[in-house]
Coordinates of C-alpha atoms in Angstrom, one line a residue:
M1 CA 19.0 -60.6 -24.1
E2 CA 18.8 -64.7 -23.1
D3 CA 21.6 -65.7 -21.2
L4 CA 24.2 -68.2 -23.1
D5 CA 22.9 -72.1 -22.4
T6 CA 19.0 -70.6 -23.8
Q7 CA 20.6 -69.5 -27.2
V8 CA 22.3 -72.6 -27.4
L9 CA 18.9 -74.7 -27.2
R10 CA 16.6 -72.3 -28.6
T11 CA 19.2 -72.2 -32.3
A12 CA 19.5 -76.0 -31.9
L13 CA 15.4 -76.0 -31.8
G14 CA 14.9 -73.6 -35.5
W15 CA 17.5 -75.7 -36.4
Q16 CA 15.6 -79.1 -36.1
K17 CA 12.2 -77.3 -36.9
A18 CA 14.5 -75.9 -40.1
G19 CA 15.1 -79.4 -40.9
L20 CA 18.7 -78.9 -40.6
P21 CA 20.5 -82.2 -39.0
V22 CA 21.9 -81.1 -35.4
V23 CA 24.7 -82.6 -32.9
L24 CA 24.5 -81.2 -29.5
V25 CA 27.2 -81.3 -27.4
T26 CA 27.7 -81.3 -24.2
V27 CA 31.1 -80.6 -21.0
A28 CA 29.8 -84.0 -19.2
R29 CA 33.5 -83.7 -17.5
T30 CA 36.6 -82.6 -17.4
W31 CA 41.0 -83.4 -15.3
G32 CA 42.6 -80.9 -14.8
S33 CA 42.5 -77.0 -16.5
S34 CA 39.9 -76.6 -19.0
P35 CA 38.4 -73.5 -20.9
R36 CA 34.6 -74.6 -20.4
P37 CA 33.5 -76.2 -17.3
P38 CA 30.8 -79.0 -16.8
G39 CA 27.5 -78.5 -18.9
S40 CA 28.6 -75.6 -21.3
L41 CA 26.8 -76.6 -24.0
M42 CA 27.5 -76.1 -28.3
A43 CA 25.4 -77.2 -31.4
I44 CA 26.7 -77.9 -34.9
N45 CA 24.2 -78.5 -37.6
G46 CA 25.1 -80.2 -40.8
V47 CA 27.0 -77.6 -42.7
G48 CA 28.8 -76.4 -39.9
E49 CA 27.7 -73.3 -38.0
T50 CA 27.4 -73.4 -34.1
V51 CA 26.2 -71.5 -31.8
G52 CA 27.9 -72.1 -28.2
S53 CA 31.5 -73.3 -27.7
V54 CA 33.4 -76.0 -25.5
S55 CA 37.1 -75.5 -25.7
G56 CA 38.4 -72.3 -26.8
G57 CA 37.9 -72.9 -29.9
C58 CA 40.8 -76.5 -31.4
I59 CA 37.8 -78.9 -30.3
E60 CA 34.8 -77.2 -31.9
D61 CA 37.2 -76.8 -35.4
D62 CA 37.4 -80.5 -35.0
L63 CA 33.9 -81.5 -35.1
I64 CA 32.9 -79.2 -37.5
L65 CA 35.7 -80.5 -40.3
R66 CA 34.6 -83.5 -39.0
I67 CA 30.9 -83.3 -39.7
R68 CA 31.6 -80.5 -43.1
K69 CA 32.9 -84.0 -44.6
G70 CA 31.1 -86.7 -43.4
G71 CA 27.8 -85.3 -41.7
V72 CA 26.6 -85.7 -38.5
Q73 CA 27.4 -89.3 -38.7
T74 CA 30.8 -88.9 -38.4
V75 CA 30.1 -88.0 -34.9
C76 CA 27.0 -90.2 -33.8
S77 CA 27.4 -92.7 -35.8
S78 CA 24.7 -94.7 -34.8
G79 CA 22.2 -92.2 -34.7
L80 CA 22.8 -92.4 -31.2
P81 CA 24.7 -89.7 -28.7
A82 CA 28.7 -90.7 -28.2
V83 CA 30.7 -90.0 -25.8
L84 CA 34.1 -88.4 -27.3
R85 CA 37.6 -87.4 -25.2
Y86 CA 40.0 -84.8 -26.0
G87 CA 43.5 -84.2 -24.6
I88 CA 44.4 -87.8 -23.0
S89 CA 48.3 -87.3 -24.2
A90 CA 50.4 -84.0 -24.3
D91 CA 50.3 -84.0 -28.0
E92 CA 46.6 -84.2 -28.3
A93 CA 45.9 -81.6 -25.5
H94 CA 48.0 -79.4 -28.0
R95 CA 46.4 -79.9 -30.6
F96 CA 43.3 -79.3 -29.4
G97 CA 44.5 -76.2 -27.1
L98 CA 43.9 -77.8 -24.0
P99 CA 46.3 -75.7 -21.2
C100 CA 49.1 -79.1 -20.6
G101 CA 47.8 -82.1 -18.8
G102 CA 43.7 -80.6 -19.2
T103 CA 41.3 -82.9 -20.2
V104 CA 37.7 -83.1 -21.3
E105 CA 34.8 -85.7 -21.9
L106 CA 31.8 -84.8 -24.7
V107 CA 28.8 -86.0 -25.4
L108 CA 27.7 -85.6 -28.6
E109 CA 24.2 -85.9 -28.8
P110 CA 21.7 -86.0 -32.5
I111 CA 18.5 -83.2 -31.8
S112 CA 15.9 -85.0 -32.5
A113 CA 11.9 -84.9 -31.4
Q114 CA 12.4 -87.1 -28.3
S115 CA 15.1 -84.8 -27.5
R116 CA 12.6 -83.1 -26.0
L117 CA 14.4 -79.4 -26.4
D118 CA 10.6 -77.9 -26.7
E119 CA 9.9 -78.7 -23.2
L120 CA 12.9 -77.6 -22.0
L121 CA 13.1 -74.1 -22.8
L122 CA 9.5 -73.8 -22.0
A123 CA 10.7 -74.8 -18.5
C124 CA 13.4 -72.1 -18.7
E125 CA 11.1 -69.5 -19.4
Q126 CA 8.9 -70.5 -16.6
R127 CA 11.7 -70.5 -14.9
R128 CA 11.4 -73.4 -13.0
S129 CA 14.7 -75.7 -12.4
T130 CA 15.4 -78.4 -14.9
E131 CA 17.3 -82.2 -14.4
R132 CA 17.3 -83.3 -18.1
V133 CA 18.0 -87.7 -18.3
L134 CA 19.4 -88.0 -21.1
D135 CA 19.4 -92.1 -21.7
L136 CA 22.6 -93.0 -24.3
Q137 CA 21.5 -95.8 -25.4
T138 CA 18.2 -95.0 -26.9
G139 CA 18.7 -90.9 -27.2
R140 CA 15.4 -90.2 -25.0
V141 CA 15.7 -87.7 -22.6
E142 CA 13.4 -87.8 -19.2
L143 CA 12.9 -84.2 -17.8
R144 CA 12.5 -84.0 -13.8
E145 CA 11.9 -81.3 -11.3
G146 CA 15.3 -80.5 -10.3
R147 CA 18.2 -78.1 -8.3
R148 CA 18.7 -74.5 -10.0
D149 CA 22.5 -75.7 -10.6
G150 CA 24.5 -78.3 -10.3
V151 CA 28.1 -80.8 -11.6
P152 CA 26.6 -83.0 -14.2
R153 CA 26.7 -86.9 -14.0
L154 CA 27.6 -89.2 -17.0
D155 CA 27.9 -93.1 -16.4
N156 CA 27.6 -96.2 -19.5
K157 CA 23.9 -96.0 -19.4
Q158 CA 23.2 -91.7 -19.6
L159 CA 23.6 -87.9 -18.9
S160 CA 22.2 -86.0 -16.1
T161 CA 22.4 -82.1 -16.5
Y162 CA 20.9 -79.8 -14.8
L163 CA 19.2 -76.1 -16.6
G164 CA 18.4 -73.5 -13.5
P165 CA 16.1 -70.5 -15.3
Q166 CA 17.9 -67.3 -16.1
A167 CA 19.6 -65.0 -13.7
R168 CA 17.3 -61.6 -13.4
L169 CA 17.8 -59.0 -12.4
I170 CA 15.6 -56.4 -10.5
V171 CA 16.6 -52.7 -10.6
V172 CA 14.7 -49.9 -8.5
G173 CA 15.3 -46.5 -9.9
A174 CA 15.7 -45.0 -13.7
G175 CA 18.8 -43.6 -13.5
D176 CA 22.3 -42.8 -14.4
I177 CA 23.7 -45.7 -12.2
S178 CA 20.9 -47.8 -13.4
R179 CA 21.6 -47.4 -16.9
Y180 CA 25.5 -48.5 -16.7
L181 CA 23.8 -51.7 -14.1
C182 CA 21.8 -52.5 -17.3
Q183 CA 23.7 -52.9 -19.6
M184 CA 26.6 -54.9 -18.0
A185 CA 24.6 -57.7 -16.1
L186 CA 22.8 -57.6 -20.5
S187 CA 25.8 -58.7 -21.4
L188 CA 26.2 -61.5 -18.8
G189 CA 23.2 -63.0 -20.1
F190 CA 21.0 -61.5 -17.1
E191 CA 16.5 -60.4 -17.9
V192 CA 16.6 -57.4 -16.7
I193 CA 14.2 -55.5 -15.5
V194 CA 13.5 -51.8 -14.4
C195 CA 10.6 -50.6 -12.0
D196 CA 10.0 -47.1 -10.7
P197 CA 6.7 -44.9 -10.3
R198 CA 8.0 -41.6 -11.4
E199 CA 7.3 -41.2 -14.5
E200 CA 9.5 -37.6 -15.0
Y201 CA 12.7 -40.5 -14.3
R202 CA 11.0 -42.8 -16.6
A203 CA 9.7 -41.1 -19.0
S204 CA 13.0 -40.3 -20.5
W205 CA 14.9 -44.3 -19.7
Q206 CA 15.4 -46.4 -22.2
L207 CA 17.1 -49.3 -23.2
N208 CA 17.0 -52.4 -25.4
G209 CA 16.7 -55.5 -24.0
V210 CA 15.5 -54.5 -20.8
L211 CA 11.2 -54.0 -20.1
V212 CA 10.7 -51.4 -17.9
S213 CA 7.8 -50.9 -15.0
H214 CA 6.0 -48.4 -13.8
D215 CA 4.6 -50.1 -10.5
M216 CA 5.0 -49.5 -7.0
P217 CA 8.6 -51.3 -6.6
D218 CA 6.9 -53.6 -3.5
D219 CA 3.8 -55.0 -6.2
L220 CA 6.4 -55.9 -8.3
V221 CA 8.3 -57.7 -6.1
L222 CA 6.1 -59.4 -5.0
R223 CA 4.6 -60.3 -8.6
L224 CA 8.0 -61.1 -8.9
K225 CA 8.6 -63.7 -6.2
P226 CA 11.9 -63.7 -7.2
D227 CA 14.0 -66.8 -6.4
A228 CA 17.5 -67.9 -6.1
R229 CA 17.9 -67.2 -10.0
T230 CA 17.1 -63.6 -8.8
A231 CA 19.0 -60.6 -7.6
V232 CA 16.9 -57.0 -6.5
V233 CA 18.6 -53.5 -6.2
T234 CA 17.3 -49.9 -5.5
L235 CA 18.9 -47.2 -6.5
T236 CA 16.8 -44.1 -6.2
H237 CA 17.9 -43.0 -2.4
D238 CA 14.2 -43.2 -1.7
P239 CA 13.0 -44.6 1.7
K240 CA 9.2 -44.4 0.1
L241 CA 10.7 -46.7 -1.9
D242 CA 13.9 -48.3 -1.7
D243 CA 12.4 -49.9 1.9
L244 CA 9.1 -51.3 0.5
A245 CA 11.0 -53.0 -2.5
L246 CA 13.7 -54.6 0.7
I247 CA 11.3 -55.3 2.7
D248 CA 9.6 -58.2 0.7
A249 CA 12.7 -58.9 -1.1
L250 CA 14.7 -59.8 2.4
Q251 CA 12.2 -61.9 2.7
S252 CA 12.2 -63.9 -0.8
N253 CA 14.6 -66.6 -2.9
A254 CA 16.7 -63.8 -3.7
F255 CA 20.4 -64.4 -4.2
Y256 CA 21.9 -61.1 -3.4
V257 CA 19.8 -58.0 -2.3
G258 CA 21.3 -54.5 -2.3
A259 CA 20.7 -51.0 -1.5
I260 CA 22.9 -47.9 -2.6
G261 CA 23.9 -45.0 -0.4
S262 CA 26.5 -44.0 1.9
R263 CA 27.3 -45.5 4.9
R264 CA 25.2 -42.5 6.9
N265 CA 22.2 -43.8 5.5
S266 CA 22.9 -47.2 4.6
G267 CA 23.0 -48.0 8.6
Q268 CA 20.0 -45.8 9.1
R269 CA 17.9 -47.9 6.4
R270 CA 19.3 -51.0 8.3
D271 CA 17.7 -49.1 11.7
R272 CA 14.4 -48.2 9.8
L273 CA 13.8 -52.1 9.1
R274 CA 14.0 -53.7 12.3
T275 CA 12.4 -50.7 14.2
Y276 CA 9.5 -50.1 11.6
F277 CA 9.0 -52.9 9.7
D278 CA 9.9 -56.0 11.9
I279 CA 12.4 -57.6 10.0
A280 CA 14.6 -60.0 11.6
E281 CA 18.3 -59.6 12.0
S282 CA 18.7 -63.1 9.7
A283 CA 16.9 -60.8 7.4
L284 CA 18.8 -57.7 7.4
Q285 CA 22.6 -59.7 7.4
R286 CA 21.3 -60.1 3.8
L287 CA 21.4 -57.1 2.6
H288 CA 24.8 -56.0 1.1
G289 CA 24.6 -51.8 1.3
P290 CA 25.8 -49.9 0.6
A291 CA 25.8 -51.6 -2.6
G292 CA 29.3 -53.1 -4.8
I293 CA 32.7 -53.9 -3.7
Y294 CA 34.9 -51.7 -2.7
V295 CA 36.8 -50.2 -6.1
G296 CA 37.6 -46.4 -5.3
S297 CA 34.6 -45.8 -7.3
K298 CA 33.6 -41.9 -8.4
T299 CA 31.3 -41.9 -11.5
P300 CA 27.9 -43.8 -12.3
A301 CA 29.5 -45.9 -14.4
E302 CA 32.2 -47.0 -11.9
I303 CA 29.1 -47.4 -9.0
A304 CA 27.1 -50.0 -11.4
L305 CA 30.9 -52.2 -11.8
S306 CA 30.9 -52.3 -7.9
I307 CA 27.7 -53.0 -7.3
M308 CA 27.4 -56.0 -10.4
A309 CA 30.9 -57.0 -9.6
E310 CA 29.4 -58.2 -6.2
I311 CA 26.1 -59.4 -8.1
V312 CA 28.1 -61.9 -9.7
A313 CA 30.7 -63.1 -7.0
V314 CA 27.8 -64.0 -4.6
K315 CA 25.2 -65.6 -8.5
N316 CA 29.0 -67.6 -8.3
G317 CA 29.2 -68.8 -4.7
I318 CA 31.9 -65.9 -4.6
R319 CA 32.6 -65.5 0.1
L320 CA 34.4 -62.0 -0.3
N321 CA 36.3 -60.6 1.9
A322 CA 35.8 -58.1 4.5
S323 CA 38.6 -55.6 3.0
T324 CA 36.7 -56.0 -0.3
Q325 CA 33.8 -54.1 1.5
I326 CA 32.8 -50.2 0.4
T327 CA 32.4 -49.7 4.6
A328 CA 35.4 -51.7 5.1
G329 CA 37.4 -49.5 1.9
K330 CA 36.3 -46.2 2.6
S331 CA 37.4 -46.0 6.1
H332 CA 39.8 -47.9 5.0
R333 CA 40.3 -45.1 3.0
E334 CA 39.6 -42.0 5.3
M335 CA 42.6 -43.6 8.0
Q336 CA 45.0 -43.4 4.8
G337 CA 43.6 -39.7 4.6
M338 CA 44.7 -39.3 7.6
S339 CA 47.4 -40.5 8.4
K340 CA 49.0 -38.5 5.2
R341 CA 47.7 -35.6 6.9
W342 CA 49.4 -35.6 9.6
S343 CA 52.3 -36.9 8.3
A344 CA 52.7 -34.1 6.2
T345 CA 51.5 -31.3 9.0
S346 CA 54.4 -33.4 11.2
E347 CA 57.1 -32.3 8.3
H348 CA 55.5 -28.8 8.1
E349 CA 56.0 -27.9 11.1
A350 CA 59.2 -29.4 11.4
T351 CA 60.1 -27.3 8.8
S352 CA 58.8 -24.0 9.1
A353 CA 59.5 -23.9 12.8
E354 CA 62.5 -21.6 14.4
P355 CA 65.9 -22.8 15.6
L356 CA 66.1 -23.2 18.9
P357 CA 68.5 -20.2 20.1
T358 CA 72.3 -21.7 20.9
N359 CA 74.8 -20.3 23.7
Q360 CA 77.3 -18.6 22.1
N361 CA 79.5 -18.3 24.5
V362 CA 79.6 -22.6 24.7

C-alpha cells in the first residue's frame, strides 16, 4: 500500500494522462489550529473527483463545488498557480469547519507537463528525497535533491515542498506477531518487507501488499541499505537470525531498530553484540529492546500494537519517557504486585493471629 502523498501524486498524474484537467492543492501554511499540517496534498479533477485532503472536509466541499460549477479556471483563473486563504474570520472558520482562530493557506496548481509529477514519483520510488520548487508566476517546477522532510516555504514568487521516500518497515520473522504488525504498518502507509529464511515458517505466511523474502536477514539488510525512512524489527527469538540483522541495521541510517524479547534476553543480546561483534555503545543505544512501549500487552496483536506505536512515535520525532518503555513498565508492575502481595499477607496475618491472653484479675 502506498502512502497518501504518493497516492495523490499518482492519481493526479493518471487523471492528467487521461485528458482531465487537474488541480493539485498543497497546504502551504497554517495559523492556529488546523485539521491538516503544512505539506498535506489533495488533487481535484475537472469533474470534482478528489484524492487526499487539506481540511476536515468543508474546504474540499467548497473547492469541489466551485470546480463543478465553472471548471478549474474558477480556482486558477489565469491557468497559473493561485494562493487561497481560508478561515481568516470567525464566520469563515465556522463555515469551513476550522477550529476557532484557525487559518489555512493553500496553493492551487493546475497540473501540466511542466509539473513533472512523473519525475517526482520516480524519485519517490527510488527512495530519493526531493525538494520541489513551484514558480508561482510561470507554473514551472524545479526538482532538487533535498532532505527527507521539511516545512513548506511560500513567498510571492515560489512554493518549496519536500517529499521523501515512503516509510518502510523491514520485519525479520514470519509469525503471528509479524502478521499483526504488518497489517498495522500497511494501514499507516508503510512499505512492508518480511524476511524469514526458514521455509517452515515462511511457507504459510502471506499477506497482500507485503513482500516476503527468503534471504538471510543480514543479506537483506545490506542489500536494502536502510535509510532514514526505514524501521527494522526482529521477531524470531533466534540469535542466529535476529543478531545478524541487528548488527547491520544498527550501523545503518534506519530511524528505528528494535528486537523482541524478555528483559533478560534483551540484556544478553546487548552483551553479545558488544562482546562478540564489537558493536559500539553509541550504536547499542539506538536499539529498542524489548521493542515497543509498555501497554500491558498479552496477545500477539497487543504486542504488535505496542511495537507499532513506538515506531510511529520515533518516526514523528517524539521523545518517549523512560516510564513508557517495557523494561520500566514491567518493573513497576512487578513492584506493585509485590506491594499488593505484601499488603495482603500482612492483613491475613493480622486477622488470623490468635488474640493475646488477658489477665482476668485486672
